[in-house]
């Protein structure tokens, strides 16, 4: 109940409602597509942020996990008649398990070393995606046909791009709610105690390994859901979208946006997908976005550790600083 | 009854604890010794934070060394840290709830358990305050409350008096003496403050360079010549 009356939750709910109702009405066909992608990557970024903000751990493999979620979703979409929403959830859960599995050996490491291991994992998946490609309706386990990709199903109630955008936004809102529930409950307390020090957490009876794995699994779940949603948004996936380097970029943008609140993940998604599209639209090179990202990252590291979201929320909270 | 048998802890060449053997039966037992004597290392051996080369710590038939650190806490080992561990963005209540989480206390009893511990140490008024807003005394008391929640069997306090004023020390004395009657836990108190030790500990052990050099009734130990040279007569 404390969670529901929390200001950030209320603002989030209102923003979600407005976005779901208004955005598809006023954004043109192109921008609906762009914003759908931005929302999907915001969803994935929220997982990166969670692991970073709660435990200080750096996960550079999120884009690779999105690829895995997308692969599983495509496979199930072509290979089964399951309802699409069930496929999205299943892809999320399987990807979460895979994420936790890969995190397991890495948990004894910290800081830069853990980051490097996640980068290696991302590189490994980049190679796999390249070698096996994504299912496009072909035969066999890998499901890759030489030409003529069969189309995949979207939920019956979200066939059009506008409706699918709403579907994605609702998934985004539910994901933020899931994270919020975790932060306010038992996992959030366990993560906070661990953040202070592992000895402190163990002395409080917390199974540190379990809760670290749980964070990675949750982050993987969100990546998997994002991947499945992306597959539905684009109709097919391309190995070139899941390069290891993109994982570094997504992490950097999650920090720039602000890893400590849902708003930061929204900024990360917008920076990752909307900004380059805007530059394209204005006839500028999308590479300019990269330069801006670099500058913003320096800014975040040096002066705004809580990112853009932190600065905005900070400005709001200044007026009323009684808590 | 806590039985510490032949506990040895080494850090590279440093022997932080050298075959320490000790039987603790009193409700509140003191542990003193000069800086670097191995007092914190002994509490860390209880908690499982250091590799114990040899030996056992048995409490009513349970050898703590066999349990993973977090399971020791769930079993009933509680401790405070020399360097207070308070999470800046967690409320006082959440600090206690985090301990309850692992202990499987039914939801219906949680609120009452938190209230009881906070009331006992006298900080009910800051229940919802964030860790970052607490003063050093409130931090200490929060840490002690954390030790008392969820039916502890043993409470290890590592220099809980550090940085407290005279009146706060008086309150700390009462808090420590009341732990056994109120919560049923045995207390091992590490401190440099001889007055505090004398006031609250029935018996006291003295460590020096990782070796147990004295153990017995507190006044006798404090009057011991060896102890005086090693520790008191610095
Ligand atoms: N993690 C560690 N790694 C290496 N050496 C350690 C470690 N912890 C303690 N030591 C060493 O072990 C010895 C005992 O240290 P310990 O902290 O137990 O002393 P103490 O009696 O608690 O001292 P103080 O009164 O200063 O708190 C010291 O020589 C210390 O340097
Ligand atoms: Mg010490």
Coordinates of C-alpha atoms and ligand atoms in Angstrom, one line a residue:
Chain A
X1 CA 0.0 0.0 0.0
X2 CA 2.9 2.2 0.7
X3 CA 4.0 1.4 -2.8
X4 CA 0.8 2.5 -4.4
X5 CA 0.7 5.9 -2.7
X6 CA 4.3 6.5 -3.6
X7 CA 4.6 9.6 -5.8
X8 CA 6.8 8.0 -8.4
X9 CA 4.3 5.2 -8.8
X10 CA 1.4 7.6 -9.3
X11 CA 3.3 9.7 -11.8
X12 CA 4.2 6.5 -13.6
X13 CA 0.7 5.3 -13.8
X14 CA -0.6 8.6 -15.1
X15 CA 2.2 8.8 -17.6
X16 CA 1.5 5.3 -18.8
X17 CA -2.2 5.9 -19.1
X18 CA -1.6 9.1 -21.2
X19 CA 1.0 7.4 -23.3
X20 CA -1.2 4.4 -24.0
X21 CA -4.2 6.6 -25.0
X22 CA -2.5 9.5 -26.7
X23 CA 0.8 8.6 -28.3
X24 CA -0.6 6.1 -30.9
X25 CA -3.2 8.8 -31.8
X26 CA -0.8 11.6 -32.5
X27 CA 2.4 9.9 -33.5
X28 CA 2.6 9.1 -37.2
X29 CA 3.1 5.6 -38.6
X30 CA 6.9 5.9 -38.6
X31 CA 7.1 7.3 -35.1
X32 CA 4.8 4.7 -33.7
X33 CA 7.3 2.1 -34.9
X34 CA 10.2 4.0 -33.5
X35 CA 8.5 4.6 -30.1
X36 CA 7.6 0.9 -30.0
X37 CA 11.2 0.0 -30.3
X38 CA 12.2 2.7 -27.7
X39 CA 9.7 1.2 -25.2
X40 CA 11.0 -2.3 -25.9
X41 CA 14.6 -1.2 -25.2
X42 CA 13.4 0.8 -22.2
X43 CA 12.0 -2.5 -20.8
X44 CA 15.4 -4.2 -21.4
X45 CA 17.3 -1.2 -20.0
X46 CA 15.3 -1.5 -16.8
X47 CA 16.8 -4.9 -16.2
X48 CA 20.4 -3.5 -16.6
X49 CA 19.5 -0.7 -14.3
X50 CA 18.1 -3.0 -11.7
X51 CA 21.3 -5.1 -11.5
X52 CA 23.5 -2.0 -11.5
X53 CA 21.5 0.2 -9.0
X54 CA 20.7 -2.6 -6.6
X55 CA 23.9 -4.5 -6.5
X56 CA 26.5 -2.3 -8.3
X57 CA 27.0 -5.1 -10.9
X58 CA 27.6 -4.3 -14.5
X59 CA 25.8 -6.4 -17.1
X60 CA 27.0 -5.8 -20.7
X61 CA 25.2 -8.8 -22.1
X62 CA 21.6 -7.5 -22.1
X63 CA 21.4 -7.0 -25.8
X64 CA 22.6 -10.6 -26.3
X65 CA 19.8 -11.7 -24.0
X66 CA 17.3 -9.7 -25.9
X67 CA 18.5 -11.7 -28.9
X68 CA 18.0 -14.9 -27.1
X69 CA 14.5 -13.9 -26.0
X70 CA 13.8 -13.0 -29.6
X71 CA 15.1 -16.3 -30.9
X72 CA 13.0 -18.3 -28.5
X73 CA 9.9 -16.2 -29.3
X74 CA 10.4 -16.6 -33.1
X75 CA 11.0 -20.3 -32.6
X76 CA 7.8 -20.7 -30.6
X77 CA 5.8 -18.4 -32.8
X78 CA 6.6 -20.5 -35.9
X79 CA 6.7 -23.8 -34.2
X80 CA 3.6 -23.7 -32.0
X81 CA 0.1 -22.3 -31.9
X82 CA 0.6 -20.9 -28.4
X83 CA -1.0 -17.5 -27.6
X84 CA 1.5 -14.8 -28.3
X85 CA 1.3 -13.4 -24.8
X86 CA 2.2 -16.8 -23.5
X87 CA 5.1 -16.9 -25.9
X88 CA 6.3 -13.5 -24.6
X89 CA 6.2 -14.7 -21.0
X90 CA 7.8 -18.1 -21.9
X91 CA 10.6 -16.4 -23.7
X92 CA 11.1 -14.1 -20.7
X93 CA 11.3 -17.0 -18.2
X94 CA 13.6 -19.1 -20.4
X95 CA 15.9 -16.1 -21.0
X96 CA 15.9 -15.3 -17.3
X97 CA 17.0 -18.9 -16.5
X98 CA 19.7 -18.6 -19.2
X99 CA 20.8 -15.2 -17.7
X100 CA 21.1 -16.7 -14.2
X101 CA 22.9 -19.7 -15.6
X102 CA 25.6 -17.5 -17.2
X103 CA 25.8 -15.3 -14.1
X104 CA 26.4 -18.2 -11.8
X105 CA 30.1 -18.7 -12.4
X106 CA 30.6 -14.9 -12.6
X107 CA 29.1 -14.1 -9.2
X108 CA 32.4 -14.4 -7.4
X109 CA 33.8 -11.6 -9.5
X110 CA 33.1 -7.9 -9.1
X111 CA 33.4 -4.6 -10.9
X112 CA 35.5 -4.7 -14.1
X113 CA 36.0 -8.4 -14.0
X114 CA 32.3 -9.3 -14.0
X115 CA 31.7 -6.7 -16.7
X116 CA 34.3 -8.3 -18.8
X117 CA 32.8 -11.7 -18.3
X118 CA 29.4 -10.4 -19.4
X119 CA 31.0 -8.9 -22.5
X120 CA 32.6 -12.3 -23.4
X121 CA 29.2 -13.9 -23.0
X122 CA 27.7 -11.2 -25.3
X123 CA 30.5 -11.9 -27.9
X124 CA 29.8 -15.6 -27.7
X125 CA 26.1 -15.0 -28.5
X126 CA 27.0 -12.6 -31.3
X127 CA 29.0 -15.4 -32.9
X128 CA 26.1 -17.9 -32.4
X129 CA 23.5 -15.5 -33.8
X130 CA 25.7 -15.0 -36.8
X131 CA 26.2 -18.7 -37.4
X132 CA 22.6 -19.8 -36.9
X133 CA 20.6 -16.7 -37.7
X134 CA 17.1 -16.2 -36.4
X135 CA 14.1 -18.5 -37.2
X136 CA 12.1 -17.1 -40.1
X137 CA 9.7 -19.9 -40.7
X138 CA 12.1 -22.5 -42.2
X139 CA 12.3 -26.2 -41.4
X140 CA 14.2 -27.9 -38.5
X141 CA 15.3 -26.8 -35.1
X142 CA 17.0 -23.6 -36.3
X143 CA 14.1 -22.8 -38.5
X144 CA 16.0 -20.7 -41.1
X145 CA 14.7 -20.7 -44.7
X146 CA 16.8 -19.3 -47.5
X147 CA 14.1 -16.9 -48.8
X148 CA 10.5 -15.8 -48.3
X149 CA 10.2 -15.3 -44.6
X150 CA 6.8 -16.4 -43.3
X151 CA 5.1 -13.8 -41.2
X152 CA 4.7 -14.2 -37.4
X153 CA 1.6 -13.8 -35.3
X154 CA 0.9 -10.8 -33.1
X155 CA -1.8 -11.0 -30.4
X156 CA -5.3 -10.9 -32.0
X157 CA -6.1 -7.7 -30.2
X158 CA -2.8 -6.0 -31.2
X159 CA -2.5 -6.7 -34.9
X160 CA -2.1 -3.1 -36.0
X161 CA 1.1 -1.1 -35.2
X162 CA -0.9 1.3 -33.0
X163 CA -2.5 -1.5 -31.0
X164 CA 0.9 -3.3 -30.8
X165 CA 2.5 -0.2 -29.4
X166 CA -0.2 -0.1 -26.7
X167 CA 0.5 -3.7 -26.0
X168 CA 4.2 -3.0 -25.6
X169 CA 3.5 0.0 -23.3
X170 CA 1.4 -2.1 -21.1
X171 CA 4.1 -4.7 -20.9
X172 CA 6.5 -1.9 -20.0
X173 CA 4.3 -0.7 -17.2
X174 CA 3.9 -4.2 -15.9
X175 CA 7.6 -4.7 -15.9
X176 CA 8.2 -1.5 -14.0
X177 CA 5.6 -2.6 -11.5
X178 CA 7.4 -6.0 -11.1
X179 CA 10.6 -4.2 -10.4
X180 CA 8.9 -1.8 -8.0
X181 CA 7.4 -4.8 -6.1
X182 CA 10.8 -6.4 -5.9
X183 CA 12.5 -3.2 -4.6
X184 CA 9.8 -2.6 -2.0
X185 CA 9.8 -6.2 -0.7
X186 CA 12.1 -8.9 0.5
X187 CA 14.5 -9.0 -2.5
X188 CA 14.9 -5.2 -2.3
X189 CA 15.9 -5.4 1.4
X190 CA 18.3 -8.2 0.6
X191 CA 19.9 -6.3 -2.2
X192 CA 20.2 -3.2 -0.1
X193 CA 21.9 -5.1 2.7
X194 CA 24.3 -6.7 0.2
X195 CA 25.0 -3.3 -1.3
X196 CA 26.2 -2.1 2.1
X197 CA 28.6 -5.1 2.3
X198 CA 28.3 -8.8 1.8
X199 CA 29.3 -9.5 5.4
X200 CA 26.5 -7.2 6.5
X201 CA 24.0 -9.2 4.4
X202 CA 25.2 -12.6 5.6
X203 CA 25.0 -11.4 9.1
X204 CA 21.4 -10.6 8.5
X205 CA 20.8 -14.1 7.3
X206 CA 20.6 -13.2 3.6
X207 CA 21.7 -15.8 1.0
X208 CA 23.8 -13.4 -1.0
X209 CA 24.4 -15.7 -3.9
X210 CA 20.7 -16.5 -4.3
X211 CA 19.6 -12.9 -4.4
X212 CA 22.4 -11.9 -6.8
X213 CA 21.2 -14.7 -9.1
X214 CA 17.7 -13.6 -8.6
X215 CA 18.6 -10.1 -9.8
X216 CA 20.3 -11.5 -12.9
X217 CA 17.3 -13.8 -13.6
X218 CA 14.9 -10.9 -13.3
X219 CA 17.0 -8.8 -15.6
X220 CA 17.2 -11.7 -18.0
X221 CA 13.4 -12.1 -17.8
X222 CA 13.0 -8.5 -18.8
X223 CA 15.5 -8.9 -21.7
X224 CA 13.7 -12.0 -22.9
X225 CA 10.3 -10.2 -22.8
X226 CA 11.9 -7.3 -24.7
X227 CA 13.3 -9.7 -27.3
X228 CA 9.9 -11.4 -27.8
X229 CA 8.2 -8.1 -28.1
X230 CA 10.8 -6.9 -30.6
X231 CA 10.3 -10.0 -32.7
X232 CA 6.6 -9.2 -32.8
X233 CA 7.3 -5.5 -33.6
X234 CA 9.7 -6.1 -36.5
X235 CA 8.4 -9.4 -37.8
X236 CA 11.9 -10.8 -38.0
X237 CA 15.2 -10.3 -36.4
X238 CA 18.7 -9.8 -37.8
X239 CA 21.9 -11.0 -36.2
X240 CA 23.5 -7.6 -36.9
X241 CA 21.2 -6.0 -34.3
X242 CA 22.7 -8.0 -31.5
X243 CA 26.4 -7.1 -31.6
X244 CA 28.3 -7.3 -28.3
X245 CA 29.1 -3.6 -28.5
X246 CA 25.4 -2.7 -28.4
X247 CA 25.3 -4.2 -24.9
X248 CA 27.9 -1.7 -23.8
X249 CA 25.9 1.1 -25.3
X250 CA 22.7 0.1 -23.6
X251 CA 24.4 -0.1 -20.2
X252 CA 25.9 3.3 -20.8
X253 CA 22.5 4.8 -21.7
X254 CA 20.9 3.1 -18.7
X255 CA 23.4 5.0 -16.5
X256 CA 22.9 8.3 -18.5
X257 CA 19.2 7.9 -18.2
X258 CA 19.4 7.1 -14.5
X259 CA 19.6 3.6 -13.1
X260 CA 17.7 4.3 -9.9
X261 CA 14.2 4.9 -11.3
X262 CA 11.9 3.7 -14.0
X263 CA 12.1 7.1 -15.6
X264 CA 15.8 6.5 -16.3
X265 CA 15.0 3.4 -18.2
X266 CA 12.5 5.3 -20.3
X267 CA 15.2 7.9 -21.1
X268 CA 17.6 5.1 -22.0
X269 CA 15.1 3.6 -24.4
X270 CA 14.4 7.0 -26.0
X271 CA 18.1 7.8 -26.3
X272 CA 18.8 4.4 -27.8
X273 CA 16.1 4.4 -30.4
X274 CA 14.4 7.8 -30.7
X275 CA 17.4 10.1 -30.9
X276 CA 19.1 8.3 -33.8
X277 CA 15.7 8.3 -35.7
X278 CA 15.3 12.0 -35.0
X279 CA 18.7 12.7 -36.4
X280 CA 17.9 10.6 -39.4
X281 CA 14.7 12.5 -39.9
X282 CA 16.5 15.9 -39.7
X283 CA 19.0 14.7 -42.3
X284 CA 21.9 14.4 -39.8
X285 CA 24.1 11.4 -39.4
X286 CA 22.8 9.0 -36.7
X287 CA 26.4 8.7 -35.6
X288 CA 26.1 12.2 -34.1
X289 CA 23.9 10.4 -31.5
X290 CA 27.0 8.4 -30.5
X291 CA 29.0 11.5 -29.9
X292 CA 26.2 12.9 -27.7
X293 CA 26.0 9.6 -25.8
X294 CA 29.7 9.8 -25.1
X295 CA 29.4 13.4 -23.8
X296 CA 26.3 12.5 -21.7
X297 CA 28.1 9.5 -20.2
X298 CA 31.0 11.7 -19.1
X299 CA 28.5 14.1 -17.7
X300 CA 26.7 11.4 -15.8
X301 CA 29.8 9.9 -14.4
X302 CA 31.3 13.2 -13.3
X303 CA 28.4 15.2 -12.1
X304 CA 25.1 13.3 -12.2
X305 CA 25.5 9.8 -10.8
X306 CA 21.7 9.3 -10.8
X307 CA 21.4 10.3 -14.5
X308 CA 18.8 12.5 -16.2
X309 CA 16.0 10.9 -14.2
X310 CA 17.9 11.8 -11.0
X311 CA 18.2 15.4 -12.0
X312 CA 14.6 15.7 -12.9
X313 CA 13.3 13.9 -9.8
X314 CA 15.8 15.9 -7.7
X315 CA 14.4 19.2 -9.0
X316 CA 10.9 18.1 -8.1
X317 CA 11.9 16.9 -4.6
X318 CA 13.7 20.1 -3.7
X319 CA 10.5 21.9 -3.2
X320 CA 9.3 19.4 -0.6
X321 CA 12.2 17.9 1.2
X322 CA 10.6 16.8 4.4
X323 CA 11.3 13.1 3.8
Chain B
X1 CA 27.0 -22.9 26.6
X2 CA 29.4 -21.8 23.9
X3 CA 32.5 -24.1 23.4
X4 CA 35.3 -22.6 21.4
X5 CA 37.8 -25.4 20.7
X6 CA 41.3 -24.9 19.2
X7 CA 40.3 -22.1 16.8
X8 CA 43.1 -21.0 14.6
X9 CA 42.9 -18.3 11.9
X10 CA 45.8 -17.2 9.8
X11 CA 46.1 -14.3 7.3
X12 CA 49.2 -15.2 5.3
X13 CA 52.0 -15.1 7.9
X14 CA 49.9 -13.4 10.6
X15 CA 48.4 -15.8 13.1
X16 CA 45.3 -13.8 14.1
X17 CA 44.0 -16.5 16.4
X18 CA 46.3 -19.2 17.8
X19 CA 44.5 -22.3 19.1
X20 CA 42.0 -20.4 21.1
X21 CA 40.0 -22.6 23.5
X22 CA 37.3 -21.2 25.6
X23 CA 34.1 -22.3 27.4
X24 CA 31.5 -19.6 27.8
X25 CA 28.7 -20.2 30.3
X26 CA 27.8 -16.8 31.7
X27 CA 25.0 -14.6 30.3
X28 CA 27.3 -11.7 29.3
X29 CA 31.0 -12.4 28.7
X30 CA 33.6 -9.8 27.9
X31 CA 36.4 -10.1 25.3
X32 CA 39.2 -7.6 25.6
X33 CA 42.7 -7.2 24.3
X34 CA 45.0 -4.6 22.7
X35 CA 44.5 -3.4 19.1
X36 CA 45.1 -6.3 16.6
X37 CA 44.8 -8.9 19.3
X38 CA 42.2 -10.9 17.3
X39 CA 38.9 -9.9 18.9
X40 CA 37.2 -9.0 15.7
X41 CA 38.7 -12.0 14.0
X42 CA 37.1 -14.2 16.7
X43 CA 33.7 -12.7 16.0
X44 CA 34.3 -13.2 12.3
X45 CA 35.1 -16.9 13.0
X46 CA 31.7 -17.2 14.6
X47 CA 30.1 -15.5 11.6
X48 CA 32.1 -17.5 9.0
X49 CA 33.7 -14.5 7.4
X50 CA 37.2 -15.8 7.8
X51 CA 38.7 -19.2 7.0
X52 CA 39.1 -21.1 10.2
X53 CA 42.2 -23.3 9.7
X54 CA 41.3 -25.6 12.6
X55 CA 38.9 -26.0 15.5
X56 CA 35.2 -25.8 16.2
X57 CA 32.7 -23.5 17.8
X58 CA 29.9 -25.6 19.3
X59 CA 26.7 -24.2 20.9
X60 CA 24.4 -26.8 22.5
X61 CA 25.8 -29.5 20.1
X62 CA 25.7 -27.4 16.9
X63 CA 29.1 -26.7 15.3
X64 CA 28.7 -23.3 13.8
X65 CA 31.8 -23.9 11.5
X66 CA 29.7 -26.5 9.6
X67 CA 27.0 -23.9 8.6
X68 CA 27.1 -21.4 5.8
X69 CA 27.3 -17.8 7.1
X70 CA 23.7 -16.9 6.4
X71 CA 22.5 -20.1 7.9
X72 CA 24.3 -19.3 11.2
X73 CA 22.3 -16.2 11.4
X74 CA 19.1 -18.1 10.8
X75 CA 20.1 -20.6 13.4
X76 CA 20.4 -17.7 15.9
X77 CA 23.8 -16.1 15.7
X78 CA 23.5 -12.3 15.7
X79 CA 26.3 -9.7 15.6
X80 CA 27.0 -6.1 15.3
X81 CA 30.0 -4.7 13.5
X82 CA 32.9 -2.6 14.8
X83 CA 32.3 -0.4 11.8
X84 CA 28.5 0.1 11.9
X85 CA 26.6 -1.3 9.0
X86 CA 23.7 0.9 8.2
X87 CA 22.3 1.1 4.7
X88 CA 21.7 4.8 3.8
X89 CA 18.5 4.3 1.8
X90 CA 16.8 1.7 3.9
X91 CA 14.6 2.6 6.8
X92 CA 15.3 1.5 10.4
X93 CA 12.3 -0.8 10.2
X94 CA 13.5 -2.3 6.9
X95 CA 16.9 -3.1 8.5
X96 CA 15.0 -5.3 11.0
X97 CA 12.7 -6.7 8.4
X98 CA 15.7 -7.8 6.4
X99 CA 16.7 -10.0 9.3
X100 CA 13.2 -11.4 9.8
X101 CA 13.0 -12.3 6.1
X102 CA 15.5 -15.0 6.5
X103 CA 14.1 -16.4 9.7
X104 CA 10.7 -17.4 8.4
X105 CA 8.7 -15.5 11.0
X106 CA 5.0 -15.5 10.1
X107 CA 3.7 -12.2 8.7
X108 CA 1.3 -11.8 11.7
X109 CA 4.2 -11.6 14.1
X110 CA 6.6 -9.4 12.2
X111 CA 5.2 -6.1 13.1
X112 CA 5.2 -6.9 16.8
X113 CA 8.7 -8.3 16.6
X114 CA 10.0 -5.1 15.1
X115 CA 8.2 -3.0 17.7
X116 CA 9.5 -5.0 20.5
X117 CA 13.2 -4.7 19.4
X118 CA 12.9 -1.0 18.7
X119 CA 11.1 -0.3 21.9
X120 CA 13.7 -2.3 23.9
X121 CA 16.6 -0.3 22.6
X122 CA 14.5 2.9 22.8
X123 CA 14.3 4.0 19.2
X124 CA 10.7 3.5 18.4
X125 CA 10.4 7.1 17.3
X126 CA 12.8 6.7 14.4
X127 CA 11.2 3.5 13.0
X128 CA 10.6 5.0 9.5
X129 CA 13.7 7.1 9.2
X130 CA 16.2 6.4 6.5
X131 CA 19.6 5.1 7.5
X132 CA 21.3 8.1 6.0
X133 CA 19.6 10.4 8.5
X134 CA 20.6 8.6 11.7
X135 CA 23.2 9.9 14.1
X136 CA 25.9 7.6 15.5
X137 CA 24.0 6.7 18.5
X138 CA 20.8 5.8 16.5
X139 CA 23.0 3.8 14.2
X140 CA 24.4 1.8 17.0
X141 CA 21.0 1.2 18.5
X142 CA 19.6 0.1 15.1
X143 CA 22.4 -2.4 14.8
X144 CA 21.7 -3.8 18.3
X145 CA 18.0 -4.0 17.5
X146 CA 18.9 -5.9 14.4
X147 CA 20.7 -8.4 16.7
X148 CA 17.7 -8.8 19.0
X149 CA 15.0 -9.5 16.5
X150 CA 13.9 -13.0 15.5
X151 CA 14.9 -15.0 18.6
X152 CA 18.7 -14.8 18.7
X153 CA 20.7 -17.4 20.7
X154 CA 24.0 -15.7 20.7
X155 CA 24.7 -11.9 20.3
X156 CA 28.2 -10.8 19.5
X157 CA 28.7 -7.0 20.0
X158 CA 32.0 -5.7 18.5
X159 CA 32.8 -2.4 20.3
X160 CA 29.2 -1.2 20.5
X161 CA 30.3 1.8 22.7
X162 CA 32.5 3.4 20.1
X163 CA 31.8 7.1 19.7
X164 CA 29.0 7.3 22.3
X165 CA 28.6 10.0 25.0
X166 CA 28.6 9.3 28.7
X167 CA 24.8 9.2 29.0
X168 CA 24.5 7.1 25.9
X169 CA 27.0 4.7 27.4
X170 CA 24.8 4.4 30.5
X171 CA 21.8 3.5 28.3
X172 CA 24.0 1.0 26.4
X173 CA 24.9 -0.7 29.7
X174 CA 21.2 -1.2 30.5
X175 CA 20.5 -2.5 27.0
X176 CA 23.3 -5.1 27.2
X177 CA 22.5 -6.3 30.7
X178 CA 18.8 -6.7 29.7
X179 CA 19.5 -8.8 26.7
X180 CA 19.6 -12.2 28.4
X181 CA 16.6 -11.7 30.7
X182 CA 14.6 -10.2 27.9
X183 CA 15.6 -12.2 24.8
X184 CA 17.3 -15.3 26.3
X185 CA 20.5 -14.8 24.2
X186 CA 24.0 -15.2 25.5
X187 CA 26.1 -12.0 24.9
X188 CA 29.8 -11.8 23.9
X189 CA 30.9 -8.2 24.3
X190 CA 34.1 -7.0 22.7
X191 CA 35.2 -3.6 24.0
X192 CA 38.1 -1.5 25.0
X193 CA 36.2 0.3 27.7
X194 CA 37.2 -1.5 30.9
X195 CA 34.5 0.2 32.9
X196 CA 31.8 -1.1 30.6
X197 CA 33.3 -4.6 30.8
X198 CA 33.5 -4.5 34.5
X199 CA 29.9 -3.3 34.8
X200 CA 28.2 -5.8 32.6
X201 CA 30.4 -8.9 32.2
X202 CA 30.4 -11.7 34.7
X203 CA 33.4 -13.2 33.1
X204 CA 36.0 -11.9 30.7
X205 CA 38.5 -13.3 28.3
X206 CA 41.7 -11.6 27.2
X207 CA 43.4 -12.0 23.9
X208 CA 46.9 -10.8 23.0
X209 CA 48.6 -11.5 19.7
X210 CA 45.9 -14.1 18.9
X211 CA 46.5 -16.1 22.1
X212 CA 44.1 -16.4 25.0
X213 CA 46.2 -15.1 28.0
X214 CA 43.5 -15.0 30.6
X215 CA 39.9 -16.0 31.3
X216 CA 37.8 -16.0 34.5
X217 CA 35.7 -13.7 36.7
X218 CA 36.0 -10.2 35.4
X219 CA 37.4 -8.5 38.5
X220 CA 40.0 -11.3 38.9
X221 CA 41.0 -11.0 35.2
X222 CA 41.3 -7.3 35.4
X223 CA 43.5 -7.5 38.4
X224 CA 45.8 -10.1 36.8
X225 CA 49.4 -9.0 36.4
X226 CA 49.8 -10.5 33.0
X227 CA 46.7 -8.8 31.7
X228 CA 47.8 -5.5 33.2
X229 CA 51.1 -5.6 31.4
X230 CA 49.6 -6.8 28.1
X231 CA 46.7 -4.5 28.1
X232 CA 45.8 -2.2 30.9
X233 CA 49.2 -0.8 31.7
X234 CA 49.9 0.4 28.2
Ligands
LIG1 N1 41.0 -9.7 6.6 C1 42.2 -9.6 7.1 N2 43.3 -9.8 6.2 C2 44.5 -9.8 6.8 N3 44.8 -9.5 8.0 C3 43.8 -9.4 8.9 C4 42.4 -9.4 8.5 N4 41.6 -9.2 9.5 C5 42.5 -9.0 10.6 N5 43.8 -9.1 10.2 C6 44.9 -9.1 11.1 O1 44.6 -10.0 12.2 C7 45.1 -9.4 13.4 C8 43.9 -9.3 14.3 O2 43.0 -8.3 13.9 P1 41.6 -8.0 14.6 O3 40.9 -7.1 13.7 O4 40.9 -9.3 14.9 O5 42.0 -7.3 15.9 P2 41.1 -6.6 17.0 O6 41.5 -7.3 18.3 O7 39.7 -6.6 16.7 O8 41.7 -5.1 17.0 P3 41.0 -3.7 17.3 O9 40.9 -3.5 18.8 O10 41.9 -2.7 16.6 O11 39.6 -3.8 16.7 C9 45.7 -8.1 13.1 O12 47.1 -8.2 12.9 C10 45.1 -7.7 11.7 O13 45.9 -6.9 11.0
LIG2 MG1 38.3 -5.2 16.3

